[in-house]
Amino acid sequence: MSFALTDEQIMIQTMAREFSRKVVAPTASERDETKEFPAENIKKMGELGLMGMMVPFEYEGSGADTVSYVLALSEIAYSCASTAVIMSVHNSIVCESIYRLGTEMQKEKFLKPLSRGDIIGAFAMTEPHAGSDPVRQSTTAARKGDAYIINGTKRFITSGKNAGLVIVTAITDETQRHQGISAFIVEKDTPGLIVGNEEDKMGLRASDTTDLIFNDCIVPAENRLGNEGDGFKIAMKALDGGRIGIAAQSVGVAQAAFDAAVKYAKKREQFGRPISKFQGLRWMIADMATEIEAARQLMLSAAAMKDRGEKIISQASMAKLFASEMVNRVTAKALQIHGGYGFIKDYPVERFYRDARVFTIYEGTSEIQRVVISNHILKDKRRPSHGS
């Protein structure tokens, strides 16, 4: 690896790798089958400091940098993509947003238990008719005294059922377009917050994805995150970090599929010799290794830029775009190398293939990433898009 890691970063990566292989991996296939939420493993991850990685010690986080975080996240994704997506949304989007913009009260009340892993965080922006265009969302938050009344439906919310709190975006002034969107911290069991339909997904099956319905949901004004009208900015900034997280998940799953394919190719014999001896297959393996390494370097570069306080909008989108498309190519090739065995559930490559598919879709599709990147390069002053 050309990217020079510090001793601390290597130590965190090694710790996460050991935990991932010993604790997360053994039950991953079973959870894929049963859709059981990995609550116990998440609790253990909290104890190891993996659920508040970039939160300072004063708020009971690990005080780690972004590079350490993406290394750890990749290791968790290697064993179970479902567990990794829970970790990613929780760290990259929820903890980071509250740490960056939360009041001291919000940090004490919400960030500390999130950092410990006592509760899981969710982020609710997508709606049935407003995915890549958040300006078109219709959820509203009407001020009434020292509270807001939220009404609307959010869709495809990771950890929607199991979250202890959710950051939700809602319109507070419909005349202001994206500047009329605000963000709120809504605790589980708040009257009027209803967990709706739980999706039956192709992959990431141990991570629940639900509708969240807000029906006259009363939220104290002190739970507003940032100022009124800051919601769009909060969401876009959070998604920049989240996209580096998707790149990390992609690298982890791709590496797992690659390792499985190489292992299989060495022991599987055809025409009297291991299939790893055939040039066509060797070239596939070379291409897979090269793509994984390129994605890893993009991921690490974007993470290091974030740690240096540089603007990462374009770099985060590039890392997400390339890595998410890479993992789809790599898992497809890994499955192909397995032949017929790749198509059956006895081999984990079938799960890797299904889990990888959503990475080009959530937290901004590949098409949206291309809009963000090209807008950044060409400096178009058009209306804000998802992440620009």
Short mmCIF file of C-alpha atoms in Angstrom, two decimals:
data_model
loop_
_atom_site.label_atom_id
_atom_site.label_comp_id
_atom_site.label_asym_id
_atom_site.label_seq_id
_atom_site.Cartn_x
_atom_site.Cartn_y
_atom_site.Cartn_z
CA MET A 1 0.00 0.00 0.00
CA SER A 2 1.55 3.31 -1.06
CA PHE A 3 -0.49 5.30 1.46
CA ALA A 4 1.65 5.57 4.62
CA LEU A 5 -0.39 4.63 7.67
CA THR A 6 0.53 5.65 11.21
CA ASP A 7 1.07 3.08 13.96
CA GLU A 8 -2.26 4.07 15.50
CA GLN A 9 -4.13 3.63 12.21
CA ILE A 10 -2.59 0.18 11.72
CA MET A 11 -3.48 -0.76 15.30
CA ILE A 12 -7.14 0.26 14.80
CA GLN A 13 -7.28 -1.62 11.48
CA THR A 14 -5.81 -4.75 13.08
CA MET A 15 -8.24 -4.60 16.01
CA ALA A 16 -11.22 -4.17 13.67
CA ARG A 17 -9.98 -7.00 11.43
CA GLU A 18 -9.64 -9.40 14.33
CA PHE A 19 -13.09 -8.54 15.68
CA SER A 20 -14.62 -8.76 12.20
CA ARG A 21 -13.20 -12.21 11.42
CA LYS A 22 -13.77 -13.74 14.86
CA VAL A 23 -17.09 -12.22 15.93
CA VAL A 24 -18.93 -10.76 12.92
CA ALA A 25 -18.13 -13.30 10.17
CA PRO A 26 -19.42 -16.52 11.80
CA THR A 27 -23.07 -15.39 11.88
CA ALA A 28 -23.16 -13.23 8.72
CA SER A 29 -24.70 -15.84 6.39
CA GLU A 30 -27.26 -16.82 9.01
CA ARG A 31 -28.29 -13.20 9.54
CA ASP A 32 -28.62 -12.76 5.80
CA GLU A 33 -31.11 -15.61 5.86
CA THR A 34 -33.07 -14.63 9.00
CA LYS A 35 -32.79 -10.80 8.67
CA GLU A 36 -31.90 -10.67 12.38
CA PHE A 37 -30.48 -7.29 13.40
CA PRO A 38 -26.90 -7.67 14.77
CA ALA A 39 -27.73 -5.99 18.10
CA GLU A 40 -25.21 -7.95 20.20
CA ASN A 41 -22.37 -7.34 17.77
CA ILE A 42 -23.22 -3.64 17.59
CA LYS A 43 -23.08 -3.50 21.40
CA LYS A 44 -19.62 -5.11 21.33
CA MET A 45 -18.55 -2.65 18.63
CA GLY A 46 -19.64 0.16 20.95
CA GLU A 47 -17.45 -1.28 23.70
CA LEU A 48 -14.50 -1.36 21.27
CA GLY A 49 -15.07 2.29 20.34
CA LEU A 50 -16.26 1.57 16.79
CA MET A 51 -19.59 3.41 17.13
CA GLY A 52 -18.21 6.87 17.93
CA MET A 53 -14.94 6.69 16.09
CA MET A 54 -14.51 10.33 15.04
CA VAL A 55 -16.13 11.78 18.18
CA PRO A 56 -13.67 13.30 20.70
CA PHE A 57 -13.03 11.63 24.07
CA GLU A 58 -14.96 14.34 25.91
CA TYR A 59 -18.17 13.01 24.35
CA GLU A 60 -17.14 9.38 24.95
CA GLY A 61 -15.94 8.79 21.41
CA SER A 62 -12.65 7.28 20.26
CA GLY A 63 -11.12 10.50 18.93
CA ALA A 64 -9.91 8.68 15.81
CA ASP A 65 -9.30 10.27 12.43
CA THR A 66 -11.26 9.56 9.25
CA VAL A 67 -8.51 7.35 7.80
CA SER A 68 -8.71 5.05 10.86
CA TYR A 69 -12.48 5.03 10.56
CA VAL A 70 -12.58 3.95 6.90
CA LEU A 71 -9.98 1.25 7.56
CA ALA A 72 -12.11 -0.14 10.40
CA LEU A 73 -15.33 0.14 8.39
CA SER A 74 -13.78 -1.77 5.47
CA GLU A 75 -12.81 -4.56 7.85
CA ILE A 76 -16.37 -4.85 9.21
CA ALA A 77 -17.77 -4.80 5.64
CA TYR A 78 -15.38 -7.63 4.72
CA SER A 79 -17.34 -9.94 7.01
CA CYS A 80 -20.83 -8.44 6.95
CA ALA A 81 -22.04 -5.58 4.77
CA SER A 82 -25.25 -5.29 6.82
CA THR A 83 -23.30 -4.55 10.00
CA ALA A 84 -21.07 -2.12 8.11
CA VAL A 85 -23.94 -0.01 6.76
CA ILE A 86 -25.36 0.36 10.28
CA MET A 87 -21.91 1.46 11.49
CA SER A 88 -21.47 3.83 8.54
CA VAL A 89 -24.75 5.75 8.84
CA HIS A 90 -24.34 5.91 12.62
CA ASN A 91 -20.77 7.28 12.51
CA SER A 92 -20.50 9.23 9.24
CA ILE A 93 -23.88 10.91 9.25
CA VAL A 94 -25.51 10.89 12.68
CA CYS A 95 -22.62 11.25 15.16
CA GLU A 96 -20.71 13.59 12.90
CA SER A 97 -23.68 15.92 12.33
CA ILE A 98 -24.50 16.19 16.04
CA TYR A 99 -20.85 16.74 16.95
CA ARG A 100 -20.40 19.37 14.25
CA LEU A 101 -23.63 21.34 14.75
CA GLY A 102 -25.24 20.15 17.96
CA THR A 103 -25.69 22.32 21.03
CA GLU A 104 -23.89 21.35 24.23
CA MET A 105 -27.18 19.95 25.53
CA GLN A 106 -27.62 17.82 22.39
CA LYS A 107 -24.06 16.50 22.64
CA GLU A 108 -24.53 15.57 26.31
CA LYS A 109 -27.96 14.03 25.82
CA PHE A 110 -27.57 12.35 22.42
CA LEU A 111 -23.96 12.19 21.27
CA LYS A 112 -22.58 10.43 24.35
CA PRO A 113 -24.97 7.44 24.23
CA LEU A 114 -24.52 7.28 20.43
CA SER A 115 -20.73 7.21 20.81
CA ARG A 116 -20.95 4.42 23.38
CA GLY A 117 -23.20 2.43 21.07
CA ASP A 118 -25.99 2.47 23.67
CA ILE A 119 -28.34 3.65 20.93
CA ILE A 120 -28.17 3.51 17.13
CA GLY A 121 -28.65 6.60 14.97
CA ALA A 122 -30.64 6.89 11.74
CA PHE A 123 -30.90 9.63 9.13
CA ALA A 124 -34.18 10.38 7.36
CA MET A 125 -34.18 12.54 4.25
CA THR A 126 -35.38 10.34 1.35
CA GLU A 127 -39.12 10.34 0.67
CA PRO A 128 -41.36 8.28 -1.65
CA HIS A 129 -41.26 11.05 -4.29
CA ALA A 130 -38.04 12.84 -3.30
CA GLY A 131 -34.90 10.76 -3.36
CA SER A 132 -32.11 12.36 -5.36
CA ASP A 133 -33.92 15.71 -5.29
CA PRO A 134 -34.32 16.54 -1.57
CA VAL A 135 -35.66 20.01 -2.38
CA ARG A 136 -38.88 18.28 -3.44
CA GLN A 137 -39.46 16.65 -0.06
CA SER A 138 -42.88 17.28 1.44
CA THR A 139 -42.35 16.52 5.15
CA THR A 140 -43.11 19.67 7.13
CA ALA A 141 -42.19 20.98 10.57
CA ALA A 142 -44.51 23.72 11.84
CA ARG A 143 -43.37 25.81 14.81
CA LYS A 144 -45.82 25.92 17.71
CA GLY A 145 -44.53 27.62 20.83
CA ASP A 146 -41.40 25.86 22.03
CA ALA A 147 -41.97 22.81 19.80
CA TYR A 148 -42.26 21.76 16.17
CA ILE A 149 -45.03 19.53 14.79
CA ILE A 150 -43.64 17.22 12.09
CA ASN A 151 -45.80 15.56 9.45
CA GLY A 152 -44.71 13.42 6.51
CA THR A 153 -43.28 10.08 5.40
CA LYS A 154 -39.62 9.13 4.96
CA ARG A 155 -38.60 6.07 2.94
CA PHE A 156 -35.63 3.64 2.80
CA ILE A 157 -34.36 4.60 6.26
CA THR A 158 -31.42 2.47 7.39
CA SER A 159 -31.93 1.28 11.01
CA GLY A 160 -35.38 2.90 11.00
CA LYS A 161 -36.81 0.21 13.27
CA ASN A 162 -33.81 -0.24 15.55
CA ALA A 163 -32.62 3.35 15.90
CA GLY A 164 -32.78 5.11 19.26
CA LEU A 165 -32.94 8.45 17.49
CA VAL A 166 -33.28 9.78 13.97
CA ILE A 167 -32.11 13.01 12.37
CA VAL A 168 -34.97 14.05 10.11
CA THR A 169 -35.13 16.85 7.53
CA ALA A 170 -38.37 18.78 7.10
CA ILE A 171 -39.61 21.97 5.46
CA THR A 172 -39.98 24.90 7.83
CA ASP A 173 -40.42 27.56 5.11
CA GLU A 174 -41.68 26.35 1.73
CA THR A 175 -41.00 29.72 0.08
CA GLN A 176 -37.25 29.31 0.52
CA ARG A 177 -36.68 26.06 -1.41
CA HIS A 178 -33.50 24.32 -0.13
CA GLN A 179 -32.94 27.15 2.37
CA GLY A 180 -36.32 26.40 3.91
CA ILE A 181 -35.33 22.89 5.06
CA SER A 182 -34.41 22.30 8.71
CA ALA A 183 -33.10 19.27 10.63
CA PHE A 184 -34.39 17.76 13.87
CA ILE A 185 -33.30 15.08 16.32
CA VAL A 186 -36.29 12.85 17.04
CA GLU A 187 -36.05 10.23 19.77
CA LYS A 188 -37.52 6.76 19.50
CA ASP A 189 -40.94 6.45 21.17
CA THR A 190 -41.76 10.12 20.53
CA PRO A 191 -45.56 10.18 20.10
CA GLY A 192 -46.42 10.52 16.43
CA LEU A 193 -43.26 8.76 15.19
CA ILE A 194 -44.39 5.50 13.59
CA VAL A 195 -42.17 2.82 12.08
CA GLY A 196 -43.84 1.85 8.83
CA ASN A 197 -43.21 -0.87 6.28
CA GLU A 198 -39.95 -2.82 6.59
CA GLU A 199 -38.48 -3.54 3.17
CA ASP A 200 -37.64 -7.07 2.04
CA LYS A 201 -34.35 -6.38 0.30
CA MET A 202 -32.07 -8.17 -2.16
CA GLY A 203 -29.02 -7.57 0.04
CA LEU A 204 -27.97 -6.01 3.36
CA ARG A 205 -30.73 -8.14 4.81
CA ALA A 206 -29.64 -7.98 8.46
CA SER A 207 -29.87 -4.19 8.34
CA ASP A 208 -33.48 -3.01 8.60
CA THR A 209 -34.71 -0.48 6.03
CA THR A 210 -38.09 1.05 6.83
CA ASP A 211 -40.54 3.84 6.27
CA LEU A 212 -40.77 6.40 9.08
CA ILE A 213 -44.13 8.12 9.36
CA PHE A 214 -44.45 11.41 11.25
CA ASN A 215 -48.05 12.01 12.28
CA ASP A 216 -48.34 15.23 14.30
CA CYS A 217 -45.01 14.28 15.86
CA ILE A 218 -44.19 16.91 18.51
CA VAL A 219 -40.47 17.64 18.85
CA PRO A 220 -39.04 20.19 21.31
CA ALA A 221 -37.46 23.23 19.62
CA GLU A 222 -34.27 22.47 21.54
CA ASN A 223 -33.97 19.31 19.39
CA ARG A 224 -33.59 21.31 16.21
CA LEU A 225 -30.11 20.69 14.79
CA GLY A 226 -28.52 23.98 13.76
CA ASN A 227 -30.61 26.98 12.78
CA GLU A 228 -33.86 27.00 10.85
CA GLY A 229 -32.99 26.59 7.18
CA ASP A 230 -29.73 24.72 7.87
CA GLY A 231 -31.19 21.29 7.10
CA PHE A 232 -30.08 21.05 3.49
CA LYS A 233 -26.52 22.14 4.31
CA ILE A 234 -26.39 19.68 7.23
CA ALA A 235 -27.58 16.84 5.01
CA MET A 236 -25.16 17.61 2.17
CA LYS A 237 -22.17 17.93 4.50
CA ALA A 238 -23.12 14.67 6.23
CA LEU A 239 -23.48 12.88 2.90
CA ASP A 240 -19.95 13.88 1.91
CA GLY A 241 -18.65 11.87 4.87
CA GLY A 242 -21.24 9.18 4.22
CA ARG A 243 -20.01 8.73 0.66
CA ILE A 244 -16.47 8.03 1.87
CA GLY A 245 -18.16 5.45 4.11
CA ILE A 246 -19.82 3.82 1.10
CA ALA A 247 -16.43 3.65 -0.61
CA ALA A 248 -15.06 1.88 2.48
CA GLN A 249 -17.93 -0.60 2.50
CA SER A 250 -17.37 -1.25 -1.20
CA VAL A 251 -13.65 -1.89 -0.69
CA GLY A 252 -14.38 -4.30 2.17
CA VAL A 253 -16.96 -6.37 0.26
CA ALA A 254 -14.81 -6.38 -2.89
CA GLN A 255 -11.79 -7.62 -0.94
CA ALA A 256 -13.86 -10.42 0.61
CA ALA A 257 -15.16 -11.49 -2.82
CA PHE A 258 -11.66 -11.30 -4.29
CA ASP A 259 -10.11 -13.39 -1.51
CA ALA A 260 -12.86 -16.00 -1.87
CA ALA A 261 -12.33 -16.15 -5.66
CA VAL A 262 -8.55 -16.54 -5.37
CA LYS A 263 -8.92 -19.29 -2.77
CA TYR A 264 -11.45 -21.12 -4.94
CA ALA A 265 -9.36 -20.73 -8.11
CA LYS A 266 -6.33 -22.31 -6.43
CA LYS A 267 -8.14 -25.45 -5.32
CA ARG A 268 -10.69 -25.98 -8.11
CA GLU A 269 -9.34 -28.26 -10.85
CA GLN A 270 -10.44 -28.52 -14.47
CA PHE A 271 -8.69 -30.37 -17.30
CA GLY A 272 -6.18 -31.77 -14.83
CA ARG A 273 -4.92 -28.56 -13.25
CA PRO A 274 -6.11 -25.74 -10.95
CA ILE A 275 -8.19 -23.14 -12.79
CA SER A 276 -5.80 -20.50 -11.41
CA LYS A 277 -3.31 -21.72 -14.04
CA PHE A 278 -5.51 -20.57 -16.94
CA GLN A 279 -4.46 -17.21 -18.39
CA GLY A 280 -7.99 -15.91 -18.94
CA LEU A 281 -8.78 -16.34 -15.27
CA ARG A 282 -5.40 -14.98 -14.14
CA TRP A 283 -6.07 -11.79 -16.06
CA MET A 284 -9.48 -11.47 -14.38
CA ILE A 285 -7.76 -11.73 -11.00
CA ALA A 286 -5.17 -9.12 -12.00
CA ASP A 287 -7.90 -6.69 -13.06
CA MET A 288 -9.87 -7.27 -9.84
CA ALA A 289 -6.79 -6.65 -7.66
CA THR A 290 -5.94 -3.48 -9.56
CA GLU A 291 -9.46 -2.06 -9.28
CA ILE A 292 -9.69 -2.79 -5.55
CA GLU A 293 -6.36 -1.07 -4.93
CA ALA A 294 -7.40 1.98 -7.00
CA ALA A 295 -10.64 2.27 -5.01
CA ARG A 296 -8.75 1.88 -1.73
CA GLN A 297 -6.41 4.73 -2.64
CA LEU A 298 -9.33 7.00 -3.62
CA MET A 299 -11.01 6.17 -0.30
CA LEU A 300 -7.88 6.88 1.74
CA SER A 301 -7.13 10.06 -0.19
CA ALA A 302 -10.63 11.47 0.41
CA ALA A 303 -10.44 10.48 4.09
CA ALA A 304 -7.03 12.14 4.51
CA MET A 305 -8.32 15.31 2.82
CA LYS A 306 -11.23 15.38 5.27
CA ASP A 307 -8.81 15.01 8.17
CA ARG A 308 -6.83 17.98 6.85
CA GLY A 309 -10.00 20.07 6.75
CA GLU A 310 -10.01 20.38 2.96
CA LYS A 311 -13.13 20.51 0.79
CA ILE A 312 -14.09 16.95 -0.10
CA ILE A 313 -17.32 17.29 -2.10
CA SER A 314 -15.82 16.15 -5.39
CA GLN A 315 -13.31 13.68 -3.89
CA ALA A 316 -15.96 11.99 -1.74
CA SER A 317 -18.18 11.59 -4.81
CA MET A 318 -15.28 10.23 -6.89
CA ALA A 319 -14.42 7.69 -4.19
CA LYS A 320 -18.06 6.64 -3.86
CA LEU A 321 -18.64 6.47 -7.61
CA PHE A 322 -15.54 4.45 -8.47
CA ALA A 323 -15.61 2.13 -5.45
CA SER A 324 -19.32 1.34 -5.67
CA GLU A 325 -19.11 0.51 -9.38
CA MET A 326 -15.87 -1.40 -8.78
CA VAL A 327 -17.43 -3.68 -6.15
CA ASN A 328 -20.22 -4.60 -8.57
CA ARG A 329 -17.68 -5.58 -11.22
CA VAL A 330 -15.46 -7.46 -8.78
CA THR A 331 -18.25 -9.44 -7.12
CA ALA A 332 -19.63 -10.37 -10.55
CA LYS A 333 -16.22 -11.68 -11.61
CA ALA A 334 -15.75 -13.49 -8.31
CA LEU A 335 -19.09 -15.21 -8.83
CA GLN A 336 -18.11 -16.09 -12.41
CA ILE A 337 -14.86 -17.65 -11.22
CA HIS A 338 -16.89 -19.88 -8.90
CA GLY A 339 -18.94 -21.09 -11.87
CA GLY A 340 -22.16 -22.83 -10.88
CA TYR A 341 -21.11 -22.85 -7.23
CA GLY A 342 -21.19 -19.05 -7.21
CA PHE A 343 -24.92 -19.16 -7.82
CA ILE A 344 -25.76 -21.18 -4.72
CA LYS A 345 -25.93 -20.05 -1.11
CA ASP A 346 -23.33 -22.56 0.11
CA TYR A 347 -20.66 -20.09 -0.98
CA PRO A 348 -20.53 -16.54 0.46
CA VAL A 349 -19.76 -14.96 -2.91
CA GLU A 350 -23.48 -15.12 -3.72
CA ARG A 351 -24.17 -12.88 -0.68
CA PHE A 352 -21.35 -10.49 -1.58
CA TYR A 353 -22.84 -10.10 -5.05
CA ARG A 354 -26.30 -9.22 -3.66
CA ASP A 355 -24.97 -6.93 -0.92
CA ALA A 356 -22.84 -4.97 -3.40
CA ARG A 357 -25.69 -4.05 -5.70
CA VAL A 358 -27.10 -1.21 -3.59
CA PHE A 359 -23.79 0.65 -3.26
CA THR A 360 -24.30 2.43 -6.60
CA ILE A 361 -27.76 3.52 -5.45
CA TYR A 362 -27.92 4.74 -1.85
CA GLU A 363 -26.51 8.02 -0.50
CA GLY A 364 -26.62 9.37 -4.03
CA THR A 365 -26.75 7.18 -7.14
CA SER A 366 -23.80 6.90 -9.53
CA GLU A 367 -25.63 9.31 -11.81
CA ILE A 368 -25.91 11.87 -8.99
CA GLN A 369 -22.20 11.46 -8.20
CA ARG A 370 -21.42 12.29 -11.82
CA VAL A 371 -23.60 15.42 -11.56
CA VAL A 372 -21.76 16.46 -8.39
CA ILE A 373 -18.30 15.83 -9.89
CA SER A 374 -19.03 17.56 -13.20
CA ASN A 375 -20.68 20.54 -11.45
CA HIS A 376 -17.57 20.89 -9.31
CA ILE A 377 -15.24 20.75 -12.32
CA LEU A 378 -17.33 23.01 -14.55
CA LYS A 379 -18.44 25.24 -11.66
CA ASP A 380 -22.05 25.41 -12.88
CA LYS A 381 -24.17 27.73 -10.75
CA ARG A 382 -27.36 25.78 -11.17
CA ARG A 383 -29.78 24.97 -8.39
CA PRO A 384 -28.32 22.72 -5.70
CA SER A 385 -28.27 19.03 -6.45
CA HIS A 386 -27.86 16.10 -4.07
CA GLY A 387 -24.47 16.85 -2.60
CA SER A 388 -23.31 19.84 -4.64
#
